CSV table of C-alpha atoms and ligand atoms in Angstrom, one decimal:
chain,number,residue,atom,x,y,z
A,1152,UNK,CA,29.5,133.5,118.3
A,1153,UNK,CA,27.8,130.3,118.7
A,1154,UNK,CA,30.5,127.6,117.6
A,1155,UNK,CA,33.9,129.2,117.7
A,1156,UNK,CA,35.7,129.9,114.3
A,1157,UNK,CA,39.1,129.2,113.6
A,1158,UNK,CA,41.7,131.7,113.6
A,1159,UNK,CA,45.4,131.3,112.5
A,1160,UNK,CA,48.2,133.6,114.0
A,1161,UNK,CA,51.1,133.5,111.8
A,1162,UNK,CA,54.5,135.2,112.0
A,1163,UNK,CA,54.2,137.5,115.1
A,1164,UNK,CA,53.4,135.9,118.4
A,1165,UNK,CA,50.3,137.7,120.6
A,1166,UNK,CA,51.0,138.6,124.1
A,1167,UNK,CA,49.2,136.5,126.4
A,1168,UNK,CA,46.2,138.9,127.2
A,1169,UNK,CA,45.5,139.3,123.5
A,1170,UNK,CA,45.8,135.5,122.5
A,1171,UNK,CA,43.3,134.9,125.6
A,1172,UNK,CA,40.8,137.8,124.6
A,1173,UNK,CA,40.8,135.8,120.9
A,1174,UNK,CA,40.4,132.5,122.5
A,1175,UNK,CA,37.3,133.6,124.5
A,1176,UNK,CA,35.6,133.3,120.8
A,1177,UNK,CA,37.7,131.8,118.6
A,1178,UNK,CA,39.8,128.3,118.2
A,1179,UNK,CA,43.4,129.8,118.0
A,1180,UNK,CA,46.1,128.0,115.7
A,1181,UNK,CA,49.4,129.2,116.5
A,1182,UNK,CA,52.1,129.5,113.7
A,1183,UNK,CA,53.9,132.3,114.9
A,1184,UNK,CA,57.1,130.3,115.2
A,1185,UNK,CA,56.8,128.6,112.2
A,1186,UNK,CA,59.5,129.5,109.6
A,1187,UNK,CA,59.1,129.5,105.7
A,1188,UNK,CA,55.4,129.3,106.6
A,1189,UNK,CA,54.1,129.4,102.8
A,1190,UNK,CA,56.0,126.0,102.5
A,1191,UNK,CA,54.5,124.7,105.9
A,1192,UNK,CA,52.5,121.4,105.0
A,1193,UNK,CA,50.7,121.9,108.3
A,1194,UNK,CA,49.9,125.4,107.7
A,1195,UNK,CA,48.4,124.7,104.1
A,1196,UNK,CA,46.4,122.4,106.5
A,1197,UNK,CA,45.2,124.7,108.7
A,1198,UNK,CA,44.1,126.9,106.1
A,1199,UNK,CA,41.3,124.8,104.8
A,1200,UNK,CA,39.8,125.5,108.5
A,1201,UNK,CA,40.6,129.0,108.9
A,1202,UNK,CA,37.9,131.8,109.2
A,1203,UNK,CA,40.7,134.5,110.2
A,1204,UNK,CA,44.1,135.3,109.6
A,1205,UNK,CA,46.3,137.3,112.1
A,1206,UNK,CA,49.7,138.4,111.3
A,1207,UNK,CA,52.0,139.9,108.7
A,1208,UNK,CA,55.1,140.1,106.7
A,1209,UNK,CA,54.1,137.1,104.6
A,1210,UNK,CA,53.5,137.0,101.0
A,1211,UNK,CA,49.8,135.8,101.1
A,1212,UNK,CA,49.2,134.7,97.5
A,1213,UNK,CA,45.7,134.0,96.0
A,1214,UNK,CA,47.0,130.5,95.6
A,1215,UNK,CA,47.8,129.9,99.1
A,1216,UNK,CA,44.5,131.6,100.2
A,1217,UNK,CA,42.6,129.4,97.3
A,1218,UNK,CA,43.3,126.8,100.1
A,1219,UNK,CA,41.2,128.7,102.9
A,1220,UNK,CA,37.6,128.5,101.6
A,1221,UNK,CA,36.1,129.5,104.5
A,1222,UNK,CA,38.3,132.9,105.0
A,1223,UNK,CA,36.5,135.9,106.1
A,1224,UNK,CA,39.2,138.2,107.1
A,1225,UNK,CA,43.0,138.5,106.8
A,1226,UNK,CA,44.0,141.2,109.5
A,1227,UNK,CA,47.5,142.4,109.1
A,1228,UNK,CA,49.5,143.7,112.1
A,1229,UNK,CA,50.8,146.6,109.8
A,1230,UNK,CA,49.8,149.4,108.0
A,1231,UNK,CA,51.1,148.6,104.6
A,1232,UNK,CA,49.3,146.0,102.7
A,1233,UNK,CA,51.8,145.2,99.7
A,1234,UNK,CA,51.7,141.6,101.0
A,1235,UNK,CA,48.2,140.9,100.0
A,1236,UNK,CA,46.1,140.5,96.4
A,1237,UNK,CA,43.4,143.2,97.5
A,1238,UNK,CA,41.2,142.6,94.6
A,1239,UNK,CA,41.6,138.8,94.9
A,1240,UNK,CA,40.8,139.3,98.5
A,1241,UNK,CA,37.5,141.6,97.5
A,1242,UNK,CA,36.4,139.5,95.1
A,1243,UNK,CA,36.1,136.9,97.4
A,1244,UNK,CA,34.4,139.1,99.9
A,1245,UNK,CA,37.3,138.8,102.7
A,1246,UNK,CA,37.9,141.7,104.5
A,1247,UNK,CA,41.6,143.1,104.8
A,1248,UNK,CA,42.3,144.9,107.7
A,1249,UNK,CA,45.6,146.6,108.7
A,1250,UNK,CA,46.5,148.8,111.3
A,1251,UNK,CA,46.8,152.5,110.7
A,1252,UNK,CA,47.5,155.2,113.4
A,1253,UNK,CA,48.3,153.5,116.4
A,1254,UNK,CA,52.1,153.1,114.4
A,1255,UNK,CA,52.2,156.9,113.1
A,1256,UNK,CA,54.4,158.8,115.8
A,1257,UNK,CA,56.8,155.8,116.3
A,1258,UNK,CA,57.6,155.0,112.5
A,1259,UNK,CA,58.3,159.1,112.4
A,1260,UNK,CA,60.5,158.6,115.1
A,1261,UNK,CA,62.3,156.1,113.1
A,1262,UNK,CA,62.3,158.3,110.2
A,1263,UNK,CA,64.1,161.1,112.3
A,1264,UNK,CA,66.4,158.6,114.0
A,1265,UNK,CA,67.5,157.9,110.4
A,1266,UNK,CA,67.8,161.4,109.4
A,1267,UNK,CA,69.9,162.3,112.4
A,1268,UNK,CA,72.0,159.4,112.2
A,1269,UNK,CA,73.1,159.6,108.7
A,1270,UNK,CA,73.6,163.5,109.0
A,1271,UNK,CA,75.8,163.0,111.9
A,1272,UNK,CA,77.4,159.8,110.8
A,1273,UNK,CA,76.3,158.7,114.3
A,1274,UNK,CA,76.6,154.3,113.5
A,1275,UNK,CA,79.8,154.8,111.7
A,1276,UNK,CA,81.7,157.0,114.4
A,1277,UNK,CA,79.9,154.8,117.0
A,1278,UNK,CA,81.7,151.8,115.5
A,1279,UNK,CA,85.2,153.6,115.7
A,1280,UNK,CA,84.8,154.1,119.3
A,1281,UNK,CA,83.9,150.4,119.7
A,1282,UNK,CA,86.7,149.3,117.6
A,1283,UNK,CA,89.2,151.5,120.1
A,1284,UNK,CA,90.2,153.7,117.2
A,1285,UNK,CA,89.1,157.1,118.7
A,1286,UNK,CA,92.4,158.1,119.5
A,1287,UNK,CA,92.4,161.8,119.1
A,1288,UNK,CA,90.4,165.1,118.8
A,1289,UNK,CA,87.4,164.7,116.1
A,1290,UNK,CA,88.2,166.5,113.2
A,1291,UNK,CA,86.9,167.6,109.4
A,1292,UNK,CA,87.2,164.0,108.1
A,1293,UNK,CA,84.9,162.9,110.8
A,1294,UNK,CA,82.2,166.1,110.6
A,1295,UNK,CA,78.7,165.2,109.8
A,1296,UNK,CA,76.1,168.1,108.3
A,1297,UNK,CA,73.6,169.9,110.2
A,1298,UNK,CA,70.0,168.8,110.2
A,1299,UNK,CA,68.3,172.1,112.1
A,1300,UNK,CA,67.5,174.8,109.4
A,1301,UNK,CA,67.8,172.5,106.5
A,1302,UNK,CA,65.2,171.5,103.6
A,1303,UNK,CA,63.2,168.6,104.3
A,1304,UNK,CA,61.4,167.0,101.4
A,1305,UNK,CA,58.7,164.4,102.0
A,1306,UNK,CA,57.7,161.9,99.2
A,1307,UNK,CA,53.9,160.5,100.1
A,1308,UNK,CA,52.4,162.9,102.4
A,1309,UNK,CA,50.0,160.7,104.8
A,1310,UNK,CA,49.7,160.3,108.4
A,1311,UNK,CA,53.4,159.2,108.7
A,1312,UNK,CA,54.8,161.8,106.4
A,1313,UNK,CA,52.9,164.4,108.2
A,1314,UNK,CA,54.3,163.3,111.5
A,1315,UNK,CA,57.9,163.3,109.9
A,1316,UNK,CA,57.2,166.9,108.7
A,1317,UNK,CA,55.9,168.2,112.3
A,1318,UNK,CA,59.5,166.8,113.8
A,1319,UNK,CA,61.3,168.6,110.9
A,1320,UNK,CA,59.3,171.8,111.1
A,1321,UNK,CA,58.7,172.3,114.9
A,1322,UNK,CA,61.4,170.2,116.2
A,1323,UNK,CA,64.3,171.4,113.9
A,1324,UNK,CA,63.3,174.3,112.3
A,1325,UNK,CA,63.4,172.6,109.0
A,1326,UNK,CA,61.4,174.1,105.7
A,1327,UNK,CA,59.3,171.6,104.5
A,1328,UNK,CA,58.2,170.7,101.0
A,1329,UNK,CA,56.0,167.3,100.0
A,1330,UNK,CA,55.1,165.6,96.9
A,1331,UNK,CA,51.9,163.5,96.7
A,1332,UNK,CA,49.7,162.6,94.2
A,1333,UNK,CA,46.7,164.9,95.9
A,1334,UNK,CA,47.5,168.4,97.5
A,1335,UNK,CA,47.0,168.7,101.0
A,1336,UNK,CA,46.0,172.1,102.0
A,1337,UNK,CA,45.8,171.4,106.0
A,1338,UNK,CA,49.2,170.4,105.8
A,1339,UNK,CA,50.3,173.2,103.9
A,1340,UNK,CA,48.9,175.3,106.3
A,1341,UNK,CA,49.9,173.8,109.3
A,1342,UNK,CA,53.6,173.4,108.3
A,1343,UNK,CA,54.1,175.9,106.1
A,1344,UNK,CA,54.8,173.2,103.3
A,1345,UNK,CA,55.2,173.6,99.8
A,1346,UNK,CA,54.0,170.8,97.3
A,1347,UNK,CA,56.6,170.3,94.7
A,1348,UNK,CA,56.9,168.3,91.6
A,1349,UNK,CA,59.0,165.1,92.4
A,1350,UNK,CA,62.0,166.4,90.5
A,1351,UNK,CA,61.5,169.9,92.0
A,1352,UNK,CA,61.7,168.3,95.2
A,1353,UNK,CA,64.8,166.2,94.4
A,1354,UNK,CA,66.6,168.8,93.3
A,1355,UNK,CA,66.0,171.3,96.2
A,1356,UNK,CA,66.0,169.3,99.2
A,1357,UNK,CA,69.0,168.3,101.7
A,1358,UNK,CA,66.9,165.5,102.9
A,1359,UNK,CA,64.8,163.3,100.8
A,1360,UNK,CA,62.5,161.1,102.7
A,1361,UNK,CA,59.8,158.2,101.6
A,1362,UNK,CA,56.7,157.5,103.0
A,1363,UNK,CA,55.0,156.3,99.6
A,1364,UNK,CA,53.2,152.9,99.9
A,1365,UNK,CA,54.5,150.0,97.4
A,1366,UNK,CA,52.1,149.8,94.6
A,1367,UNK,CA,52.5,149.3,90.8
A,1368,UNK,CA,52.7,153.0,90.9
A,1369,UNK,CA,55.3,153.4,93.0
A,1370,UNK,CA,57.7,150.6,92.5
A,1371,UNK,CA,61.1,151.4,91.4
A,1372,UNK,CA,60.4,155.2,91.6
A,1373,UNK,CA,63.9,156.1,92.4
A,1374,UNK,CA,66.5,155.1,90.2
A,1375,UNK,CA,69.5,156.2,88.6
A,1376,UNK,CA,68.1,159.6,87.5
A,1377,UNK,CA,66.2,160.4,90.5
A,1378,UNK,CA,69.6,160.2,92.4
A,1379,UNK,CA,71.3,162.2,89.9
A,1380,UNK,CA,68.6,164.9,90.5
A,1381,UNK,CA,69.3,164.7,94.2
A,1382,UNK,CA,72.8,165.6,94.4
A,1383,UNK,CA,76.1,165.2,96.3
A,1384,UNK,CA,74.9,166.8,99.6
A,1385,UNK,CA,71.5,164.9,99.7
A,1386,UNK,CA,70.8,162.4,102.1
A,1387,UNK,CA,68.3,159.8,101.4
A,1388,UNK,CA,65.7,158.4,103.8
A,1389,UNK,CA,63.4,155.3,102.9
A,1390,UNK,CA,60.9,154.0,105.6
A,1391,UNK,CA,58.7,152.8,103.3
A,1392,UNK,CA,59.3,149.7,101.2
A,1393,UNK,CA,62.7,148.7,99.8
A,1394,UNK,CA,60.8,147.8,96.3
A,1395,UNK,CA,60.2,151.7,95.8
A,1396,UNK,CA,64.0,152.2,95.0
A,1397,UNK,CA,66.3,150.4,92.2
A,1398,UNK,CA,68.8,148.9,94.8
A,1399,UNK,CA,71.7,148.6,92.4
A,1400,UNK,CA,71.2,152.2,91.3
A,1401,UNK,CA,71.1,153.3,95.0
A,1402,UNK,CA,74.1,151.7,95.7
A,1403,UNK,CA,76.0,153.1,92.6
A,1404,UNK,CA,75.1,156.5,93.9
A,1405,UNK,CA,76.3,156.2,97.2
A,1406,UNK,CA,79.6,154.4,96.3
A,1407,UNK,CA,80.1,157.2,93.5
A,1408,UNK,CA,79.1,159.9,95.8
A,1409,UNK,CA,76.0,161.1,93.5
A,1410,UNK,CA,74.4,161.4,97.0
A,1411,UNK,CA,75.9,161.9,100.3
A,1412,UNK,CA,74.2,159.2,102.6
A,1413,UNK,CA,71.3,157.1,103.2
A,1414,UNK,CA,69.4,156.1,106.1
A,1415,UNK,CA,67.2,153.0,105.3
A,1416,UNK,CA,65.0,150.7,107.4
A,1417,UNK,CA,63.5,148.8,104.0
A,1418,UNK,CA,65.0,146.7,101.8
A,1419,UNK,CA,64.3,144.6,98.5
A,1420,UNK,CA,65.3,141.4,100.3
A,1421,UNK,CA,64.6,141.2,103.9
A,1422,UNK,CA,66.5,140.3,105.8
A,1423,UNK,CA,69.0,142.1,104.2
A,1424,UNK,CA,71.8,139.8,102.9
A,1425,UNK,CA,74.9,140.2,104.4
A,1426,UNK,CA,76.9,140.2,100.9
A,1427,UNK,CA,74.6,143.4,99.9
A,1428,UNK,CA,76.9,146.3,100.0
A,1429,UNK,CA,74.2,148.3,101.7
A,1430,UNK,CA,75.2,146.5,104.8
A,1431,UNK,CA,79.0,147.4,104.9
A,1432,UNK,CA,79.0,150.9,103.7
A,1433,UNK,CA,80.2,154.0,106.1
A,1434,UNK,CA,77.5,156.5,104.5
A,1435,UNK,CA,74.6,153.9,105.0
A,1436,UNK,CA,72.7,153.4,108.2
A,1437,UNK,CA,70.9,150.4,107.6
A,1438,UNK,CA,68.2,149.3,110.2
A,1439,UNK,CA,66.4,145.8,110.4
A,1440,UNK,CA,62.9,146.9,109.4
A,1441,UNK,CA,62.2,148.5,112.7
A,1442,UNK,CA,59.7,151.3,112.1
A,1443,UNK,CA,57.2,150.5,114.4
A,1444,UNK,CA,59.1,148.1,116.4
A,1445,UNK,CA,58.7,149.5,120.1
A,1446,UNK,CA,57.0,147.5,122.7
A,1447,UNK,CA,54.4,149.8,123.1
A,1448,UNK,CA,53.3,150.2,119.4
A,1449,UNK,CA,53.8,146.7,118.5
A,1450,UNK,CA,51.2,145.9,121.3
A,1451,UNK,CA,48.8,148.3,119.9
A,1452,UNK,CA,49.1,147.2,116.6
A,1453,UNK,CA,48.4,143.5,117.5
A,1454,UNK,CA,45.6,144.6,119.6
A,1455,UNK,CA,44.1,146.4,116.5
A,1456,UNK,CA,44.6,143.4,114.4
A,1457,UNK,CA,42.9,141.3,117.1
A,1458,UNK,CA,40.0,143.6,117.2
A,1459,UNK,CA,39.5,143.9,113.9
A,1460,UNK,CA,39.2,140.1,113.1
A,1461,UNK,CA,37.2,139.6,116.0
A,1462,UNK,CA,34.6,142.3,114.7
A,1463,UNK,CA,34.9,141.0,111.4
A,1464,UNK,CA,34.1,137.2,112.7
A,1465,UNK,CA,31.2,138.3,114.5
A,1466,UNK,CA,29.6,140.4,111.7
A,1467,UNK,CA,30.7,143.9,112.5
A,1468,UNK,CA,32.5,146.7,110.6
A,1469,UNK,CA,36.0,146.5,111.7
A,1470,UNK,CA,37.9,149.6,113.0
A,1471,UNK,CA,40.5,149.7,110.5
A,1472,UNK,CA,39.1,147.8,107.0
A,1473,UNK,CA,41.4,148.7,104.2
A,1474,UNK,CA,39.0,146.9,101.4
A,1475,UNK,CA,35.5,147.7,102.8
A,1476,UNK,CA,34.1,149.6,99.9
A,1477,UNK,CA,35.7,147.2,97.3
A,1478,UNK,CA,34.0,143.9,98.8
A,1479,UNK,CA,32.1,142.1,96.8
A,1480,UNK,CA,29.7,140.6,99.0
B,2613,DGY,C1,53.9,148.4,108.5
B,2613,DGY,O1,53.3,148.5,109.3
B,2613,DGY,O2,53.6,148.6,107.2
B,2613,DGY,C2,55.4,148.4,108.7
B,2613,DGY,O3,56.1,148.7,107.8
B,2613,DGY,C3,55.5,146.9,109.4
B,2613,DGY,O4,55.6,146.2,108.2
């Protein structure tokens, strides 16, 4: 690049080597430590100069991005793209990039962490130990349920869903079924997995694990009816987005024992407000959206996001564009 283009880094700080890589070709404006970004006057001013944005977890509305007339690329440090108006970006010819693949295995680990912790009541019982209340042998009131050999139902069979299914099938001898808009015969063969209608999957699974992206089609897809279909022995695990669940209906189902327990990495409002019953219930394992949050994986995601942005700004096709085919350029 002859004249340096301007890139804003927001919400996620880059490691020094990645920042240096970006600075070799670009003028970098760092808003990674700015709270309430969308209200920040300096950020809005910076947008007017920006050719690229790298970050995540902020809803970048069209109204906000209208203030960035030179924008060529939004490079999200996430696989999910629910924070962006894809039609708007495509119409403006702005490339949206994301970070698939590099987080698949780590996110599948998080799903299994939630499956095991919920089934064996690991958090609730560890807290009992911390309070000094482990005063005798553990008996039936503290027993959990087995994971191995049980029925795992996965809603959304993409890369992450398949990685969870492999853990269940090969690590825990579980039988796997899945619901997805389209069938994946390769997964079915590899994992001996059955495609099921959603209602059948909910009725038949011991563990229901949600991995669908948030979209108009999946918003609030789990409500009272779906929790009633699952039944009192089912454990519900959500590593997708809080918005796919009707949260008050889930809280009621957990309080009434309509389902056994939930393992949750995502919530309608994040950070989860302390007033939410989900933060305090014994049959809920609530994690602070750590799906991909390991040193290795977050580095790999940031690296891919930087490479994606640089490629677009240099006029090349990035490794992981999300809207390439829809671009109006
Ligand atoms: C993702 O990459 O979409 C994770 O959920 C982090 O936002």
